Tab-separated table of C-alpha atoms and ligand atoms in Angstrom:
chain	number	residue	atom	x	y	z
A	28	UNK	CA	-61.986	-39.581	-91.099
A	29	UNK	CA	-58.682	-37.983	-91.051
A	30	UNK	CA	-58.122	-34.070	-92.134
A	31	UNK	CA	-55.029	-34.073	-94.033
A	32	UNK	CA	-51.714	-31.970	-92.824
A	33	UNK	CA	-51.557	-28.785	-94.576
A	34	UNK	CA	-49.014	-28.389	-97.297
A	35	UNK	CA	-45.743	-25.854	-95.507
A	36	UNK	CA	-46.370	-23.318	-97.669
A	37	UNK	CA	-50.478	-23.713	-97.478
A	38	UNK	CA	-49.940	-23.648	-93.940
A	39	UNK	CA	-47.558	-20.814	-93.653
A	40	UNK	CA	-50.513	-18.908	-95.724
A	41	UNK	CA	-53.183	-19.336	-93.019
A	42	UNK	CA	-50.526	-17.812	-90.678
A	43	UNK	CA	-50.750	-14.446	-92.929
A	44	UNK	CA	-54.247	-14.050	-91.586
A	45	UNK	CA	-55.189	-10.485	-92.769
A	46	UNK	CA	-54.062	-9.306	-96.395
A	47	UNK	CA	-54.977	-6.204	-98.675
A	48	UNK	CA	-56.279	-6.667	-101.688
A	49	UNK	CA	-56.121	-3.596	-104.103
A	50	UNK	CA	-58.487	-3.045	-107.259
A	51	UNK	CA	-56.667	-0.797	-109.947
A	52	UNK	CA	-57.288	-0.255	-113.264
A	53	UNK	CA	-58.183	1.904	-116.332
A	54	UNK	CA	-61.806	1.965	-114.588
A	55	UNK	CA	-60.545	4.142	-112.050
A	56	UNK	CA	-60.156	7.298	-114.024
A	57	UNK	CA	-64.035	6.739	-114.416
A	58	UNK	CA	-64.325	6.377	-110.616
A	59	UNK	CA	-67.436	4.314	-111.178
A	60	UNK	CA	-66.396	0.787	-110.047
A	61	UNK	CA	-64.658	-1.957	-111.678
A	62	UNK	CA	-67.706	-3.280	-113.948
A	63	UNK	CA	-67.965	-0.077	-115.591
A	64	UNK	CA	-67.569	-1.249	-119.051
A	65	UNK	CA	-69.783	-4.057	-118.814
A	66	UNK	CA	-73.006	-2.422	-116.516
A	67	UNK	CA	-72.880	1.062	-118.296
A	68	UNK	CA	-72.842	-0.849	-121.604
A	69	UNK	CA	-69.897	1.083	-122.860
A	70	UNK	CA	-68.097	0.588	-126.186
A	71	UNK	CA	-64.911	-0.777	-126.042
A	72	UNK	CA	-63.309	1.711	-128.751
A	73	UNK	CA	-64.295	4.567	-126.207
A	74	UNK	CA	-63.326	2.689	-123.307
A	75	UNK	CA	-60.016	2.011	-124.467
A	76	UNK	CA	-59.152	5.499	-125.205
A	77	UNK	CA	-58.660	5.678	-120.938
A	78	UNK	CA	-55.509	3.872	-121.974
A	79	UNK	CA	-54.173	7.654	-123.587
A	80	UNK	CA	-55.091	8.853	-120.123
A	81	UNK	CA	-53.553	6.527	-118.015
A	82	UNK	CA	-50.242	8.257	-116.456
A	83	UNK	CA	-50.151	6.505	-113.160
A	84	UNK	CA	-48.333	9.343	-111.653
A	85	UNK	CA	-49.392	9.152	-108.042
A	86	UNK	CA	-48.779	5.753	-107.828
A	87	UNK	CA	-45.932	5.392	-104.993
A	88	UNK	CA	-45.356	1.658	-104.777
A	89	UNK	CA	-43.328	1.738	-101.593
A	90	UNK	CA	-46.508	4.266	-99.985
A	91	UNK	CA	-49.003	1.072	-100.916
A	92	UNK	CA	-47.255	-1.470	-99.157
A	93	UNK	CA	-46.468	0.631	-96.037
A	94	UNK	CA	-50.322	1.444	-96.104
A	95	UNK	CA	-50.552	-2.675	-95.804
A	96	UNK	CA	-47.714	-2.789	-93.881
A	97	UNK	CA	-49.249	-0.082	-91.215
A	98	UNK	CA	-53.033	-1.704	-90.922
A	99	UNK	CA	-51.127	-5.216	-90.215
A	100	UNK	CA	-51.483	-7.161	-93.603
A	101	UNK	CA	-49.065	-9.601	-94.443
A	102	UNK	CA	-49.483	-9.705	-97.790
A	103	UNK	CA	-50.991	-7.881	-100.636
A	104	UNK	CA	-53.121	-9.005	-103.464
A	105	UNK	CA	-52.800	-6.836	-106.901
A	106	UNK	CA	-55.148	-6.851	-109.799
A	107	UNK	CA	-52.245	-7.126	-112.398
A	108	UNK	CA	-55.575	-7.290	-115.300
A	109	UNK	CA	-58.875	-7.065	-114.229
A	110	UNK	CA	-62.288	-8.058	-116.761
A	111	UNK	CA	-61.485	-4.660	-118.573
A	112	UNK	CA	-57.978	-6.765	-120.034
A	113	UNK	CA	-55.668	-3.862	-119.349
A	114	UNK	CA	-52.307	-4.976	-118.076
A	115	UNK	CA	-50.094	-3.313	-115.119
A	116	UNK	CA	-46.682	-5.267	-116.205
A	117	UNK	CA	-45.112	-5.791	-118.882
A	118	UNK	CA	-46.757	-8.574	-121.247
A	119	UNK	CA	-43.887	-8.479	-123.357
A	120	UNK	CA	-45.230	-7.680	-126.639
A	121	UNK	CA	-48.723	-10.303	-126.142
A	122	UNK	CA	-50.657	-7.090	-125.776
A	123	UNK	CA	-50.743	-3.433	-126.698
A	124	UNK	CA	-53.440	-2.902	-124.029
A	125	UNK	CA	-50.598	-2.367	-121.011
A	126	UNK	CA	-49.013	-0.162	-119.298
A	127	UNK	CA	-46.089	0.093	-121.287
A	128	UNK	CA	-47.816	1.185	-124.105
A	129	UNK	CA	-49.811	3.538	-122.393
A	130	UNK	CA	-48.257	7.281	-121.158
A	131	UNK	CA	-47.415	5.321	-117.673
A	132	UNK	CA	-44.683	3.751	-119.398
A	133	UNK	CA	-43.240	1.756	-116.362
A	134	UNK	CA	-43.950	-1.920	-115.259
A	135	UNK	CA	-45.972	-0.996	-112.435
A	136	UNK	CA	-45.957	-4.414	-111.321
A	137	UNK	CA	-42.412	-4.518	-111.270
A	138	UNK	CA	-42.747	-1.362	-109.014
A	139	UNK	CA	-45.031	-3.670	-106.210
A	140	UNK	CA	-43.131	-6.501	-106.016
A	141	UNK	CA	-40.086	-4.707	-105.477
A	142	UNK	CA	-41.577	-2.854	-102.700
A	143	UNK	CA	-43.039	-5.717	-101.076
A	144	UNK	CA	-39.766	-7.473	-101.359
A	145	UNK	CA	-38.285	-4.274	-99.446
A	146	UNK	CA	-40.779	-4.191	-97.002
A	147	UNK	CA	-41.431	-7.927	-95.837
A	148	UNK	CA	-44.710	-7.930	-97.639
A	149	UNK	CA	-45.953	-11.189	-99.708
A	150	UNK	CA	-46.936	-10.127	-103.200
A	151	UNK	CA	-50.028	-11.852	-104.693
A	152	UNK	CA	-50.933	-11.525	-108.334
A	153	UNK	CA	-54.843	-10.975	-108.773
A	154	UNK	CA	-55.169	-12.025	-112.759
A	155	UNK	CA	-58.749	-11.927	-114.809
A	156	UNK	CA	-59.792	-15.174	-116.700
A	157	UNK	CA	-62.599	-13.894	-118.469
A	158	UNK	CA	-61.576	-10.646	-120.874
A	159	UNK	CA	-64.020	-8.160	-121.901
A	160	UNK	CA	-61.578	-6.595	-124.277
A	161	UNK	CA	-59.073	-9.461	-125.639
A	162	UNK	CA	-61.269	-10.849	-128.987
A	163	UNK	CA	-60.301	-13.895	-129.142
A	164	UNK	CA	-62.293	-14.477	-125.340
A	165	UNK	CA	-65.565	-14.650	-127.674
A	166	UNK	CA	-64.050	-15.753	-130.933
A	167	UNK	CA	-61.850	-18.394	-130.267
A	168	UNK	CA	-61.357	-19.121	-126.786
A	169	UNK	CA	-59.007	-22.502	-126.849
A	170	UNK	CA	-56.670	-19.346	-128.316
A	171	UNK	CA	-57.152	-16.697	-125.569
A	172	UNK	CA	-56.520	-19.427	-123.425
A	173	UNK	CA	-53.472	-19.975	-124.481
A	174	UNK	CA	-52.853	-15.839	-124.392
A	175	UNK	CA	-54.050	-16.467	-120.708
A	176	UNK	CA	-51.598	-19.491	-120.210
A	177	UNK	CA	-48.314	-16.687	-121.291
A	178	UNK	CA	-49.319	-13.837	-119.647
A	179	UNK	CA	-49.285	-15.419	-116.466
A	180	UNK	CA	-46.300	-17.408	-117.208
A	181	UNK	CA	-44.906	-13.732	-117.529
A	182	UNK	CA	-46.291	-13.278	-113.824
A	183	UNK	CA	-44.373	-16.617	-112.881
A	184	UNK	CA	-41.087	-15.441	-114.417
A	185	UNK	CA	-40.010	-12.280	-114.174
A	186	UNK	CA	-40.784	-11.089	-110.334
A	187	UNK	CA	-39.121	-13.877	-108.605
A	188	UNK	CA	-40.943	-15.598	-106.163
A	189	UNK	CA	-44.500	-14.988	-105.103
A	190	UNK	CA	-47.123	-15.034	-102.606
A	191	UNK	CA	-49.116	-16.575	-105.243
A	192	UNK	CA	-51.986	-16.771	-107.923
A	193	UNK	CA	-55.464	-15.459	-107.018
A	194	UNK	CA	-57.781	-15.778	-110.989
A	195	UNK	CA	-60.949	-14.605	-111.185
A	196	UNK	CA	-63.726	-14.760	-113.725
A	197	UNK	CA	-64.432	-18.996	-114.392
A	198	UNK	CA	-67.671	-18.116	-113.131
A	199	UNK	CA	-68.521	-16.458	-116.168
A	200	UNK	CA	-68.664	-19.503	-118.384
A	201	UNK	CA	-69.610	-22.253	-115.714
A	202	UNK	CA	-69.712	-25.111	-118.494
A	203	UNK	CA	-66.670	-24.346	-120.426
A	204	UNK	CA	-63.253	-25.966	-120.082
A	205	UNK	CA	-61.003	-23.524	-119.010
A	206	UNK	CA	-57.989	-26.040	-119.240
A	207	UNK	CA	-57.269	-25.200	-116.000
A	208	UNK	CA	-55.072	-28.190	-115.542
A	209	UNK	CA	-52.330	-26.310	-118.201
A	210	UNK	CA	-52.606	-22.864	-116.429
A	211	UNK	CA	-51.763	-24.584	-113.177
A	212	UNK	CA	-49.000	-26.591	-114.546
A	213	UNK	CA	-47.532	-23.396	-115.944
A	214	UNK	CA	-47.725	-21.754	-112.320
A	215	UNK	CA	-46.247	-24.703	-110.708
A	216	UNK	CA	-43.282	-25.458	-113.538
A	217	UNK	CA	-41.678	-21.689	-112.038
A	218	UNK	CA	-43.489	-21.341	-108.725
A	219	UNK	CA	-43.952	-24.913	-107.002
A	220	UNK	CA	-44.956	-23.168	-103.942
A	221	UNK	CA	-47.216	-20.594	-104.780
A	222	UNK	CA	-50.882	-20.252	-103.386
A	223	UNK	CA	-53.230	-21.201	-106.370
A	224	UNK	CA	-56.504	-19.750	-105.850
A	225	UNK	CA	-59.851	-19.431	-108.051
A	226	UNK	CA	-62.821	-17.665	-106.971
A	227	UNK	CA	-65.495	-19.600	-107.444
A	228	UNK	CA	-67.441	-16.284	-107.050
A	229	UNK	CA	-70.400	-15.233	-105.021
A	230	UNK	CA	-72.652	-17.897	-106.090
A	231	UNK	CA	-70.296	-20.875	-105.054
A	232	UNK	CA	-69.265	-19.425	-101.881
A	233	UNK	CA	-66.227	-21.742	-100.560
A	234	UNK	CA	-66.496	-24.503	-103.072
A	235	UNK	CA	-63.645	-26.733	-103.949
A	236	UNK	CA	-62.653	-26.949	-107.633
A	237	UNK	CA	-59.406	-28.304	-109.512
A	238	UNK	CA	-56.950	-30.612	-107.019
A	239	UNK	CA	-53.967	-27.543	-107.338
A	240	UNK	CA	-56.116	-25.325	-106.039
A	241	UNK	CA	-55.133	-24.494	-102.476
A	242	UNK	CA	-57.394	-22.618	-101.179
A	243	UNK	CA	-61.123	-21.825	-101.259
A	244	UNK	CA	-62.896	-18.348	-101.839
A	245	UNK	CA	-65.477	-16.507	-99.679
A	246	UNK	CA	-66.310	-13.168	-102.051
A	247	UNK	CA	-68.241	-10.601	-99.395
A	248	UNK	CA	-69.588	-13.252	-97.034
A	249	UNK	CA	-68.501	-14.862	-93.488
A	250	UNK	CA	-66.618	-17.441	-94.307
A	251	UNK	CA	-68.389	-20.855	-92.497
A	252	UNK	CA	-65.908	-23.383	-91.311
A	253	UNK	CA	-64.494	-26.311	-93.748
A	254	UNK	CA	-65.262	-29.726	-92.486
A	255	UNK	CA	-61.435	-31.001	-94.297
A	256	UNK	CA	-62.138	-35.019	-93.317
A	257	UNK	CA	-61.684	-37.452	-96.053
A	258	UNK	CA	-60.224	-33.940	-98.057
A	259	UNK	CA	-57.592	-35.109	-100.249
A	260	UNK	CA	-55.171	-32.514	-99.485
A	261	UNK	CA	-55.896	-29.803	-96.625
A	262	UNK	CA	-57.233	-26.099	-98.306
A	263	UNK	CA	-57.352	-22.843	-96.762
A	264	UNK	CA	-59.693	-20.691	-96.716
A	265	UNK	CA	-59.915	-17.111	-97.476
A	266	UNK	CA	-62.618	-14.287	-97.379
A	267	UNK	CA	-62.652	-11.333	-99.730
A	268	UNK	CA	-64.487	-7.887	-99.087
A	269	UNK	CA	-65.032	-4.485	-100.602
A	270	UNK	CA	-64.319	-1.693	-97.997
A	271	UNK	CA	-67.508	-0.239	-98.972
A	272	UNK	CA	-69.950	-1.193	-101.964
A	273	UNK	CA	-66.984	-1.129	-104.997
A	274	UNK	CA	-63.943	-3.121	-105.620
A	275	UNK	CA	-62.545	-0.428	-108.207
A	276	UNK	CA	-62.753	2.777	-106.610
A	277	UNK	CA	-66.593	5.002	-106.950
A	278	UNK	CA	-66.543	8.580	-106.255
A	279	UNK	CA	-69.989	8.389	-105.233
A	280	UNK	CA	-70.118	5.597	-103.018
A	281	UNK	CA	-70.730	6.749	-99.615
A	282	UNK	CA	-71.263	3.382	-97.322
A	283	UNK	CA	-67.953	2.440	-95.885
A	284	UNK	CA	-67.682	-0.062	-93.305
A	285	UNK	CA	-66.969	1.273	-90.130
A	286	UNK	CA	-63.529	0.918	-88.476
A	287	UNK	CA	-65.777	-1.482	-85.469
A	288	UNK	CA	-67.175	-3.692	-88.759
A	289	UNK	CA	-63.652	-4.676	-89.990
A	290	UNK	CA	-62.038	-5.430	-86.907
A	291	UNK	CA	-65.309	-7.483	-85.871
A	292	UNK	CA	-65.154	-9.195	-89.740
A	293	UNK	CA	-61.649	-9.898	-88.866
A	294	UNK	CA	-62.104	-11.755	-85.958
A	295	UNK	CA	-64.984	-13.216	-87.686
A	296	UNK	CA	-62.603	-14.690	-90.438
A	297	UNK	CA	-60.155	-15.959	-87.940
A	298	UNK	CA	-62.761	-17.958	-85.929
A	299	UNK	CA	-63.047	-20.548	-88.820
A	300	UNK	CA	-59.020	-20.310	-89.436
A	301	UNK	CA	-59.920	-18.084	-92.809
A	302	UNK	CA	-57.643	-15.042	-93.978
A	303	UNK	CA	-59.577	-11.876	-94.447
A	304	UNK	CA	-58.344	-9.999	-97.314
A	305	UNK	CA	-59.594	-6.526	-97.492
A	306	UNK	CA	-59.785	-4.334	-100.590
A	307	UNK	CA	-59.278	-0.593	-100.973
A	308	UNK	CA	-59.853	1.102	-104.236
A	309	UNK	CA	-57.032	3.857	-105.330
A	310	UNK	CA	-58.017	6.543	-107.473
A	311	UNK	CA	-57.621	7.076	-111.282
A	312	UNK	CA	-53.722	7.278	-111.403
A	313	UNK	CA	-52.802	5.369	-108.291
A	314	UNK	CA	-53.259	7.419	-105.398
A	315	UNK	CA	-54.406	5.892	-102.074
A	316	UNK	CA	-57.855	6.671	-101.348
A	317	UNK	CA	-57.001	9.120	-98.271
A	318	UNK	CA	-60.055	7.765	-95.865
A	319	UNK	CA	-59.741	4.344	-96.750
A	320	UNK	CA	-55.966	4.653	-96.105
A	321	UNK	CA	-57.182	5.835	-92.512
A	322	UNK	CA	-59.919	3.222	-91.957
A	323	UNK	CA	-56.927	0.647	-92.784
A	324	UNK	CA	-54.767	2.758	-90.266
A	325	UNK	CA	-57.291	2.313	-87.103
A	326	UNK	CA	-57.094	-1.659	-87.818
A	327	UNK	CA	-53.765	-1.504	-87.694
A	328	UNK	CA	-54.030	0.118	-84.281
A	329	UNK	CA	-55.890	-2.465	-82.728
A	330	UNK	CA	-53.721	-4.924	-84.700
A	331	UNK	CA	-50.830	-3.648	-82.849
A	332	UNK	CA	-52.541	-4.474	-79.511
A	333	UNK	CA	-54.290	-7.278	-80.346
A	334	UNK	CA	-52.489	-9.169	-83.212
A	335	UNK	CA	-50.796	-12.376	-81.363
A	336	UNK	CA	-54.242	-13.528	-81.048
A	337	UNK	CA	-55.036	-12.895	-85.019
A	338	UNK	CA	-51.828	-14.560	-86.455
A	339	UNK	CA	-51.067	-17.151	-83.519
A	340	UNK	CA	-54.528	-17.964	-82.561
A	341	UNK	CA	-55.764	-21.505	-84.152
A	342	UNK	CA	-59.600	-22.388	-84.188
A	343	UNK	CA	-60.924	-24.049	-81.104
A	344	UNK	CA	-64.234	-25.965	-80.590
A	345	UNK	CA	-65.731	-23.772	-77.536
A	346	UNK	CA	-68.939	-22.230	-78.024
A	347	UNK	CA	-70.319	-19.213	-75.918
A	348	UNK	CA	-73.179	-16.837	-76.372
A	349	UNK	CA	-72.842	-13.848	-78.825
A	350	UNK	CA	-70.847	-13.900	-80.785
A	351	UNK	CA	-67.476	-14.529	-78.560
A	352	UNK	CA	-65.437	-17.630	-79.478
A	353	UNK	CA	-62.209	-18.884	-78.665
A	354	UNK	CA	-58.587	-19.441	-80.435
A	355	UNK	CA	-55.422	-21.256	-79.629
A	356	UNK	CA	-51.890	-20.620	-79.704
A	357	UNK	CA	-48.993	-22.102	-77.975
A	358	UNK	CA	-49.971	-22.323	-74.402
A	359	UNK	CA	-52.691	-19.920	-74.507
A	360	UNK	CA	-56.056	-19.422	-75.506
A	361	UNK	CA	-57.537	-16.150	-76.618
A	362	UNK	CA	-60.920	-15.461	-75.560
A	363	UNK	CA	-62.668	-12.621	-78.228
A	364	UNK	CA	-65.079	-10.740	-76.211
A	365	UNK	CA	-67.529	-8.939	-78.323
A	366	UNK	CA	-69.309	-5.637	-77.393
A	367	UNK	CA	-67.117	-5.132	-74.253
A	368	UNK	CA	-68.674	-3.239	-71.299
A	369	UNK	CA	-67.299	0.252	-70.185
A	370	UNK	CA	-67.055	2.140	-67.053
A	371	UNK	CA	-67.221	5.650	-66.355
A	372	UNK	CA	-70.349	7.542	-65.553
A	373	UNK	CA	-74.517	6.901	-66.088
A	374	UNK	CA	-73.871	10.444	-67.121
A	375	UNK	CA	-71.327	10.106	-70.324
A	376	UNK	CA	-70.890	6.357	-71.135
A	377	UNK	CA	-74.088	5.425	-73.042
A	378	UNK	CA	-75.252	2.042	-74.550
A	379	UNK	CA	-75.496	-1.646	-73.783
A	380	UNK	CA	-72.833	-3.583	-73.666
A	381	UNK	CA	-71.457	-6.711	-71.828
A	382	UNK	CA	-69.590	-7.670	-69.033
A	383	UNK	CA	-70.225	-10.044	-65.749
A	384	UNK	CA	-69.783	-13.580	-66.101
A	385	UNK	CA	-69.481	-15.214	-69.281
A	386	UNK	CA	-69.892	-19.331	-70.168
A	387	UNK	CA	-68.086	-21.060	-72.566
A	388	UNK	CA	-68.642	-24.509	-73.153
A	389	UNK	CA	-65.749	-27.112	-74.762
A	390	UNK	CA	-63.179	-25.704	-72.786
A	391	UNK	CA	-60.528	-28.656	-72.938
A	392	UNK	CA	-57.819	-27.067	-71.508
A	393	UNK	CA	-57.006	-26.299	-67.837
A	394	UNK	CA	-56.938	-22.223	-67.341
A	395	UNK	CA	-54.210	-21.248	-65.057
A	396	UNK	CA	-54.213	-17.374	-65.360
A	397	UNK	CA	-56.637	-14.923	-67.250
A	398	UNK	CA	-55.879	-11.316	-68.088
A	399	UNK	CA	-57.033	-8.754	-70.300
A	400	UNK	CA	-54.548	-8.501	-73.286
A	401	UNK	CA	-54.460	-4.826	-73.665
A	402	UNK	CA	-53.472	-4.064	-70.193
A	403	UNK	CA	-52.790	-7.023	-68.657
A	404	UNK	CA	-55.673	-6.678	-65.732
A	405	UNK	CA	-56.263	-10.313	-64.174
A	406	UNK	CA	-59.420	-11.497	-64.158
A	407	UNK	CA	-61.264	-13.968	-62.234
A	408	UNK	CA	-62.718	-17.649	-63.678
A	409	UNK	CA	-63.403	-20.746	-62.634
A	410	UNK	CA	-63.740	-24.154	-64.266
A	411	UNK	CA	-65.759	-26.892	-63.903
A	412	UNK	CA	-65.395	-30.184	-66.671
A	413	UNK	CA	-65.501	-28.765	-69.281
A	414	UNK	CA	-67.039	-25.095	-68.562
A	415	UNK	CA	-65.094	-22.025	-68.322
A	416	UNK	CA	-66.898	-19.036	-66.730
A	417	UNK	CA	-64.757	-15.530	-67.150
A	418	UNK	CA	-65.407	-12.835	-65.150
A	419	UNK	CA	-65.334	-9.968	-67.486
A	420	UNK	CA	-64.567	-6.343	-66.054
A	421	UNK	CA	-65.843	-3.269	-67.705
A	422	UNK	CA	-62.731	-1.328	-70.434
A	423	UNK	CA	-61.451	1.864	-68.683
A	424	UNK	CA	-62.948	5.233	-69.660
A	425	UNK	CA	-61.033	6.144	-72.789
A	426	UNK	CA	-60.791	2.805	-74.498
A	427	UNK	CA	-63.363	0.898	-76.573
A	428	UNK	CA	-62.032	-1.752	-78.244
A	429	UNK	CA	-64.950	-3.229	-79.812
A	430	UNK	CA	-63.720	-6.075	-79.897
A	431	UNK	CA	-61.399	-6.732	-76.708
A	432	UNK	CA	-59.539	-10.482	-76.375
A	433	UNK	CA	-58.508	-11.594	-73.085
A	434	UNK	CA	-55.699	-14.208	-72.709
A	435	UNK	CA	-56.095	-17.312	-70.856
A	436	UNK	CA	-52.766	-19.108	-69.821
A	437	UNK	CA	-53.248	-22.850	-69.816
A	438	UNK	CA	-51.485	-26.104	-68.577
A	439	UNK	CA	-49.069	-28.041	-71.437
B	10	LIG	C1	-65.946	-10.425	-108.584
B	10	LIG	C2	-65.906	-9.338	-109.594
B	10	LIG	C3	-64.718	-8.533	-109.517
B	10	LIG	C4	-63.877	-8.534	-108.300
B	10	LIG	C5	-63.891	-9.833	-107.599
B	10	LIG	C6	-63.146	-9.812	-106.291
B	10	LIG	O1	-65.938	-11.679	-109.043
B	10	LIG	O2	-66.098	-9.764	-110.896
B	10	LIG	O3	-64.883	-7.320	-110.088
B	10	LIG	O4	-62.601	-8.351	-108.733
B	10	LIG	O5	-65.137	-10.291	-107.456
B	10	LIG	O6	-63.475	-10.866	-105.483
């Protein structure tokens, strides 16, 4: 059965490949993750009153998209209201819980996109379905739904154009009708080309739901590849992932992924075509999380030696051992090598790790020249059929990429 072309602007999404998504809220003062409210059974009267403190005065706006900008995202995804129902823009008089009627004042929403408009940098909206605060979410929901439908008809109107729509909470009333069919026509009345997307959550794992939708969710898994035959319209796929164990910042949460993790969950991603979009967590009034700003920093690094492979590279049917795989961009292929070997001395370089000869089966193209990408060292192959076997050479003392890719030129 045939997979259908991708939409251009579906398609120019995959290209992104790595994005940043960025929990921020009222919960942050609190420092306790996002769910606060809800898991430290809080009353809403007292939780509200973080709305008084709310000053967002370390929030730099231009400082958050260079952090992006820096670790190699193309695009950035923004909770503009989370579960807690606070607002970062303007809602125009539909609320009293946003930022313009708290101390902050300023349309901090306004304030992203016109820094990601500055600095090449998509801006995605993250917006909550489900609203712990808003009454009318338990009292009369056909109502709140039609709160829902304005506020981001808001979003679609006064920011100019967008990366797109990324809603989250339908998993919190699985049998409802969420009239999702209005919300969509809204977005696509003022944005005809903006990514719909709907986590379906971490019990639904890339599941396809309403026909606009354009792309499925992966929350904190691997994302496993979509078989698109026979799909009606072509959907991309995207993974989502905390930076450590909280989406909204937590003082006390101490088990960060390691710089080696998110380059390797990168790749990961990539292998199946997905985007990776990675959150951090600023702190009560909109400060980057220092260390997290640094963790984003060192992926940029390797992004900045390694990228062509992660935007250009398309997935390709070879299969090896580990957990090396192979992508494809114009005339190439890129050949991830996992746990790369070192030299130096039995004396300082410790551990196991791999080079020699390496298989990979479903090799369709003819090789012509192979060569370590970082510093452009040949290396020796052969072919038979459809069998490539790489000769991988040991990374120089001093480097350790973790993960390194090796470029293969091939015949048109
Ligand atoms: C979950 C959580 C939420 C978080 C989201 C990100 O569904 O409810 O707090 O924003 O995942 O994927």
């Amino acid at each position: 059965m045939a997979i259908p072309a991708p939409k251009p602007y579906i398609a120019a999404f995959e290209k992104l490949g790595f994005g940043m998504f960025v929990h921020w809220g009222l919960y942050s003062q609190l420092a306790r993750g996002e769910w606060t409210y809800l898991l430290h059974k809080m009353d809403m009267k007292e939780y509200e009153k973080l709305k008084d403190s709310f000053t967002a005065e370390d929030f730099n706006a231009d400082e958050l998209v260079l952090t992006a900008k820096n670790a190699g995202c193309k695009y950035i995804t923004l909770t503009t209201r989370h579960h807690e129902g606070f607002s970062l823009y303007d809602t125009k008089g539909l609320s009293d819980f946003d930022v313009m009627h708290s101390p902050c004042g300023r349309d901090l929403v306004r304030e992203y996109v016109d820094a990601c408009n500055r600095h090449g940098i998509l801006p995605f909206f993250y917006h909550t379905t489900l609203d712990w605060h808003h009454p009318d979410f338990e009292n009369d929901f056909d109502k709140y739904l039609e709160y829902l439908r304005k506020s981001v008809e808001i979003l679609c109107t006064e920011y100019g154009k967008i990366g797109g729509l990324w809603f989250d909470g339908n998993w919190s009333r699985k049998g409802a009708d969420w009239k999702e069919n209005e919300l969509y026509a809204t977005i696509r009345r003022h944005q005809p080309e903006a990514m719909i997307i709907n986590n379906t959550g971490l019990n639904a794992r890339g599941e396809a739901g309403n026909p606009e939708i354009d792309s499925v969710t992966f929350e904190q898994d691997r994302p496993t590849p979509l078989n698109r035959e026979g799909m009606k319209k072509y959907l991309a796929a995207e993974m989502c992932e905390t930076i450590n164990d909280h989406w909204g910042t937590g003082s006390l949460d101490f088990n960060s992924k390691s710089p080696a993790t998110l380059i390797e969950n990168l790749c990961l991603c990539r292998k199946v075509g997905a985007n990776y979009l990675l959150n951090i967590g600023p702190l009560a009034q909109g400060a980057i999380d220092p260390y997290q700003k640094e963790l984003l920093a060192v992926v940029g690094k390797w992004l900045n030696i390694f990228g062509e492979a992660i935007y250009e590279g398309k997935p390709y049917g070879a299969g090896s051992v580990n957990r090396n795989f192979i992508l494809k961009g114009e005339g190439k292929l890129y050949i991830f090598f996992f746990n790369p070997g070192r030299e130096g001395s039995e004396n300082v370089t410790a551990g196991n790790s791999y080079l020699g000869a390496f298989a990979f089966g479903n090799v369709t193209d003819k090789v012509k020249r192979l060569y370590w990408m970082d510093n452009g060292e040949e290396l020796s192959f052969a072919q038979k059929e459809n069998m490539l076997m790489a000769n991988f050479t040991g990374q120089p003392y001093g480097k350790s990429f973790c993960v390194r890719i090796a470029t293969a030129e091939i015949e048109k």
